[in-house]
mmCIF file of C-alpha atoms in Angstrom:
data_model
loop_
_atom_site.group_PDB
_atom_site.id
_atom_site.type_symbol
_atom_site.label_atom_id
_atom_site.label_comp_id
_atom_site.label_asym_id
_atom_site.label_seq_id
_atom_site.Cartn_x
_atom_site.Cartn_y
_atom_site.Cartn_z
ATOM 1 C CA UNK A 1 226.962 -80.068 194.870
ATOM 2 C CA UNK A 2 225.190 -83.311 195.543
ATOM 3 C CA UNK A 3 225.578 -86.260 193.169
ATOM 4 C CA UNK A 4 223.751 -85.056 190.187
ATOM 5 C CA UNK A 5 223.410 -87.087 186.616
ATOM 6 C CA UNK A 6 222.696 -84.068 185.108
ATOM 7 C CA UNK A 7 226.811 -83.730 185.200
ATOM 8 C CA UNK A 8 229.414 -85.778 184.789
ATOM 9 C CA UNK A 9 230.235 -86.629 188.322
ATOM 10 C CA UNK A 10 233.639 -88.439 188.879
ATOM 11 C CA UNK A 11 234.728 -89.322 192.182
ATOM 12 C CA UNK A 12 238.735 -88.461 192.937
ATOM 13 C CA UNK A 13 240.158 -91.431 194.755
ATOM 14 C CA UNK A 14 242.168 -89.183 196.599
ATOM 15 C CA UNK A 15 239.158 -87.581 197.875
ATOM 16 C CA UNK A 16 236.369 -90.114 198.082
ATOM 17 C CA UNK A 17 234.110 -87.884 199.969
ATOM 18 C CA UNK A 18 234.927 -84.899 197.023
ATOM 19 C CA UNK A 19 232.825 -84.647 193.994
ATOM 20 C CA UNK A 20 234.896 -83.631 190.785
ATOM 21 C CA UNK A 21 232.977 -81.884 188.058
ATOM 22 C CA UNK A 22 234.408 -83.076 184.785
#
C-alpha cells in the first residue's frame, strides 16, 4: 500500500499517515 496512481488514493484527514482506497 504505497501511494500508487494506479488507484484512487485519498488521504483521511483523520488519519494523515492512512491511505484510503476509494
Amino acid at each position: 500500500m504505497k501511494g500508487e496512481s494506479n488507484h484512487s488514493v485519498k488521504f483521511s484527514p483523520a488519519h494523515p499517515k492512512h491511505f484510503q482506497w476509494g
